[in-house]
mmCIF file of C-alpha atoms in Angstrom:
data_model
loop_
_atom_site.group_PDB
_atom_site.id
_atom_site.type_symbol
_atom_site.label_atom_id
_atom_site.label_comp_id
_atom_site.label_asym_id
_atom_site.label_seq_id
_atom_site.Cartn_x
_atom_site.Cartn_y
_atom_site.Cartn_z
ATOM 1 C CA MET A 256 -98.152 103.174 25.434
ATOM 2 C CA GLU A 257 -98.480 100.208 23.099
ATOM 3 C CA GLY A 258 -98.525 102.526 20.104
ATOM 4 C CA LYS A 259 -95.182 104.099 21.029
ATOM 5 C CA GLY A 260 -93.532 100.667 21.606
ATOM 6 C CA SER A 261 -94.712 99.366 18.232
ATOM 7 C CA PHE A 262 -93.547 102.590 16.603
ATOM 8 C CA PHE A 263 -90.002 102.257 18.025
ATOM 9 C CA ILE A 264 -89.806 98.569 17.016
ATOM 10 C CA LEU A 265 -90.937 99.451 13.487
ATOM 11 C CA LEU A 266 -88.453 102.352 13.381
ATOM 12 C CA PHE A 267 -85.658 100.030 14.580
ATOM 13 C CA ILE A 268 -86.501 97.454 11.854
ATOM 14 C CA VAL A 269 -86.516 100.121 9.115
ATOM 15 C CA ALA A 270 -83.191 101.539 10.335
ATOM 16 C CA PHE A 271 -81.626 98.046 10.465
ATOM 17 C CA LEU A 272 -82.807 97.202 6.938
ATOM 18 C CA SER A 273 -81.543 100.570 5.605
ATOM 19 C CA LEU A 274 -78.149 99.996 7.182
ATOM 20 C CA THR A 275 -78.001 96.456 5.763
ATOM 21 C CA LEU A 276 -78.912 97.745 2.294
ATOM 22 C CA ALA A 277 -76.169 100.397 2.490
ATOM 23 C CA VAL A 278 -73.563 97.780 3.492
ATOM 24 C CA LEU A 279 -74.608 95.439 0.657
ATOM 25 C CA ALA A 280 -74.521 98.286 -1.873
ATOM 26 C CA GLY A 281 -71.017 99.210 -0.699
ATOM 27 C CA TYR A 282 -69.925 95.589 -1.024
ATOM 28 C CA VAL A 283 -71.283 95.328 -4.570
ATOM 29 C CA PHE A 284 -69.595 98.534 -5.722
ATOM 30 C CA PHE A 285 -66.244 98.184 -3.996
ATOM 31 C CA VAL A 286 -65.520 94.518 -3.357
ATOM 32 C CA ALA A 287 -67.465 92.683 -6.061
ATOM 33 C CA GLY A 288 -66.100 94.994 -8.754
ATOM 34 C CA THR A 289 -62.499 93.808 -8.365
ATOM 35 C CA PRO A 290 -62.845 90.263 -9.767
ATOM 36 C CA LYS A 291 -64.182 91.754 -12.976
ATOM 37 C CA ASN A 292 -60.954 93.723 -13.300
ATOM 38 C CA ASN A 293 -58.954 90.545 -12.588
ATOM 39 C CA VAL A 294 -60.890 88.720 -15.297
ATOM 40 C CA GLU A 295 -60.184 91.507 -17.755
ATOM 41 C CA ALA A 296 -56.509 91.472 -16.813
ATOM 42 C CA SER A 297 -56.276 87.698 -17.183
ATOM 43 C CA SER A 298 -58.055 87.786 -20.555
ATOM 44 C CA LYS A 299 -55.569 90.444 -21.726
ATOM 45 C CA HIS A 300 -52.733 88.250 -20.434
ATOM 46 C CA GLU A 301 -54.154 85.254 -22.328
ATOM 47 C CA ALA A 302 -54.492 87.357 -25.470
ATOM 48 C CA GLU A 303 -50.820 88.264 -25.151
ATOM 49 C CA LYS A 304 -50.006 84.626 -24.446
ATOM 50 C CA LYS A 305 -51.600 83.461 -27.701
ATOM 51 C CA VAL A 306 -49.049 83.295 -30.446
ATOM 52 C CA SER A 307 -49.791 83.889 -34.107
ATOM 53 C CA LYS A 308 -49.266 81.070 -36.588
ATOM 54 C CA GLU A 309 -46.482 83.024 -38.265
ATOM 55 C CA GLU A 310 -44.402 82.776 -35.084
ATOM 56 C CA LEU A 311 -44.801 78.991 -34.850
ATOM 57 C CA LYS A 312 -43.129 76.124 -36.597
ATOM 58 C CA SER A 313 -44.026 72.425 -36.474
ATOM 59 C CA LEU A 314 -41.806 69.431 -35.950
ATOM 60 C CA GLN A 315 -42.829 65.777 -36.026
ATOM 61 C CA LEU A 316 -41.695 63.999 -32.906
ATOM 62 C CA PHE A 317 -41.463 60.552 -34.491
ATOM 63 C CA ASP A 318 -40.915 59.653 -38.127
ATOM 64 C CA GLY A 319 -44.456 58.848 -39.196
ATOM 65 C CA LYS A 320 -46.623 56.894 -36.799
ATOM 66 C CA LYS A 321 -45.292 55.296 -33.643
ATOM 67 C CA TYR A 322 -46.567 52.159 -31.904
ATOM 68 C CA LEU A 323 -46.323 52.221 -28.118
ATOM 69 C CA ASN A 324 -47.266 49.676 -25.479
ATOM 70 C CA LEU A 325 -49.978 50.646 -23.037
ATOM 71 C CA LYS A 326 -50.186 49.617 -19.397
ATOM 72 C CA SER A 327 -51.351 46.013 -19.269
ATOM 73 C CA THR A 328 -54.510 45.212 -17.337
ATOM 74 C CA ASP A 329 -54.643 41.583 -18.459
ATOM 75 C CA ASP A 330 -51.458 39.480 -18.431
ATOM 76 C CA LYS A 331 -52.417 37.611 -21.610
ATOM 77 C CA LYS A 332 -53.337 40.640 -23.739
ATOM 78 C CA LEU A 333 -50.938 43.145 -25.226
ATOM 79 C CA SER A 334 -52.396 46.644 -25.585
ATOM 80 C CA VAL A 335 -50.909 48.991 -28.169
ATOM 81 C CA ILE A 336 -51.545 52.550 -29.269
ATOM 82 C CA GLN A 337 -50.552 53.989 -32.625
ATOM 83 C CA ILE A 338 -49.888 57.720 -32.439
ATOM 84 C CA GLY A 339 -48.528 60.496 -34.562
ATOM 85 C CA ILE A 340 -47.358 63.624 -32.741
ATOM 86 C CA THR A 341 -46.412 67.058 -33.979
ATOM 87 C CA VAL A 342 -44.930 69.711 -31.698
ATOM 88 C CA ASN A 343 -45.600 73.393 -32.441
ATOM 89 C CA TYR A 344 -42.821 75.604 -31.116
ATOM 90 C CA LEU A 345 -41.787 79.251 -31.224
ATOM 91 C CA LYS A 346 -39.460 80.033 -34.103
ATOM 92 C CA GLY A 347 -37.772 82.917 -32.360
ATOM 93 C CA LYS A 348 -35.607 85.387 -34.250
ATOM 94 C CA ASP A 349 -33.399 82.716 -35.772
ATOM 95 C CA GLU A 350 -35.485 79.849 -37.118
ATOM 96 C CA LYS A 351 -32.581 77.430 -37.635
ATOM 97 C CA LYS A 352 -31.191 77.961 -34.133
ATOM 98 C CA SER A 353 -34.625 77.371 -32.612
ATOM 99 C CA GLU A 354 -34.997 74.106 -34.508
ATOM 100 C CA GLU A 355 -31.490 72.988 -33.549
ATOM 101 C CA HIS A 356 -32.180 73.908 -29.925
ATOM 102 C CA LEU A 357 -35.343 71.775 -29.955
ATOM 103 C CA LYS A 358 -33.609 68.873 -31.689
ATOM 104 C CA LEU A 359 -31.063 68.721 -28.879
ATOM 105 C CA TYR A 360 -33.885 67.563 -26.612
ATOM 106 C CA MET A 361 -35.673 65.224 -29.064
ATOM 107 C CA ASP A 362 -34.588 62.020 -27.312
ATOM 108 C CA GLU A 363 -35.851 63.301 -23.967
ATOM 109 C CA LEU A 364 -39.148 64.388 -25.544
ATOM 110 C CA LYS A 365 -39.610 60.963 -27.114
ATOM 111 C CA GLU A 366 -38.800 59.326 -23.790
ATOM 112 C CA ALA A 367 -41.447 61.486 -22.071
ATOM 113 C CA VAL A 368 -44.053 60.356 -24.615
ATOM 114 C CA ILE A 369 -43.151 56.692 -24.145
ATOM 115 C CA ALA A 370 -43.278 57.048 -20.347
ATOM 116 C CA TYR A 371 -46.643 58.813 -20.486
ATOM 117 C CA PHE A 372 -48.319 56.187 -22.644
ATOM 118 C CA SER A 373 -46.803 53.275 -20.752
ATOM 119 C CA SER A 374 -48.823 54.390 -17.717
ATOM 120 C CA MET A 375 -52.111 54.646 -19.670
ATOM 121 C CA THR A 376 -54.478 51.668 -19.846
ATOM 122 C CA ILE A 377 -56.387 50.584 -22.948
ATOM 123 C CA GLU A 378 -59.671 51.641 -21.315
ATOM 124 C CA GLU A 379 -58.366 55.167 -20.796
ATOM 125 C CA ALA A 380 -56.976 55.357 -24.334
ATOM 126 C CA LYS A 381 -60.239 54.200 -25.926
ATOM 127 C CA ASN A 382 -62.006 57.271 -24.531
ATOM 128 C CA GLN A 383 -60.195 59.191 -27.244
ATOM 129 C CA THR A 384 -61.431 62.745 -26.677
ATOM 130 C CA GLU A 385 -60.760 62.823 -22.959
ATOM 131 C CA ALA A 386 -57.500 60.887 -23.161
ATOM 132 C CA MET A 387 -56.193 63.064 -25.987
ATOM 133 C CA ALA A 388 -56.968 66.266 -24.078
ATOM 134 C CA LYS A 389 -55.237 64.930 -20.943
ATOM 135 C CA ALA A 390 -52.251 63.747 -22.970
ATOM 136 C CA LYS A 391 -51.873 67.111 -24.723
ATOM 137 C CA GLU A 392 -51.954 68.980 -21.426
ATOM 138 C CA ALA A 393 -49.587 66.620 -19.605
ATOM 139 C CA LEU A 394 -47.113 66.331 -22.463
ATOM 140 C CA LEU A 395 -47.069 70.079 -23.091
ATOM 141 C CA LYS A 396 -46.240 70.669 -19.436
ATOM 142 C CA LYS A 397 -43.557 67.956 -19.459
ATOM 143 C CA PHE A 398 -42.055 69.169 -22.751
ATOM 144 C CA ASN A 399 -41.740 72.726 -21.445
ATOM 145 C CA GLU A 400 -39.992 71.369 -18.348
ATOM 146 C CA ILE A 401 -37.518 69.544 -20.594
ATOM 147 C CA VAL A 402 -36.869 72.275 -23.187
ATOM 148 C CA PRO A 403 -35.741 75.572 -21.624
ATOM 149 C CA PRO A 404 -36.983 78.866 -23.105
ATOM 150 C CA ASP A 405 -34.889 80.716 -25.643
ATOM 151 C CA GLU A 406 -32.069 82.586 -23.896
ATOM 152 C CA LYS A 407 -32.624 85.697 -26.038
ATOM 153 C CA ASP A 408 -36.332 85.895 -25.103
ATOM 154 C CA LYS A 409 -36.683 88.528 -22.386
ATOM 155 C CA GLU A 410 -40.143 87.257 -21.348
ATOM 156 C CA LYS A 411 -38.859 83.668 -21.071
ATOM 157 C CA LYS A 412 -41.923 82.244 -22.845
ATOM 158 C CA PRO A 413 -42.089 78.456 -22.982
ATOM 159 C CA MET A 414 -40.643 77.304 -26.273
ATOM 160 C CA ILE A 415 -43.246 74.619 -27.020
ATOM 161 C CA GLU A 416 -46.662 76.109 -27.698
ATOM 162 C CA SER A 417 -48.792 73.031 -28.370
ATOM 163 C CA VAL A 418 -48.842 69.290 -28.946
ATOM 164 C CA VAL A 419 -50.939 67.939 -31.813
ATOM 165 C CA PHE A 420 -51.949 64.310 -32.346
ATOM 166 C CA TYR A 421 -52.500 63.661 -36.025
ATOM 167 C CA ASP A 422 -53.058 59.944 -35.436
ATOM 168 C CA TRP A 423 -54.539 57.983 -32.524
ATOM 169 C CA PHE A 424 -55.491 54.321 -32.777
ATOM 170 C CA THR A 425 -55.761 51.795 -29.956
ATOM 171 C CA GLN A 426 -55.829 48.021 -30.050
#
């Protein structure tokens, strides 16, 4: 009798493990395969999002280098950053109209830069790599909120493609 009981327990364990293996295999083939397709789709979308250099034009935000006050941490010390910023934007079909469209918003763009750096401390600005990356990301987002996309663009791509700092000095 003990032999038959052990046999049924062993048979039950093998059946349970086989069923578990079948469920896991189904999960791997059907469910786990979909994120790979999403990754491929997003990489294609990013490839479409990238714009060639021929479609871009640059415009300096300030004439030369600009000195801006940083957020003060010590009442007696004045903290200053010297920056130079270039904005890369989509030329569109009519290069002159695109530049004129962007120049309409230049004062607001400059104001956004001043506001951003007035909330940054000297300690944050001295960590140049990290601060520059954060500033590029934040300013690009803010600039694209300020400047609407070209009306003739059916895809309504953001007009400003990137922000480039060609000078960064803190004191």
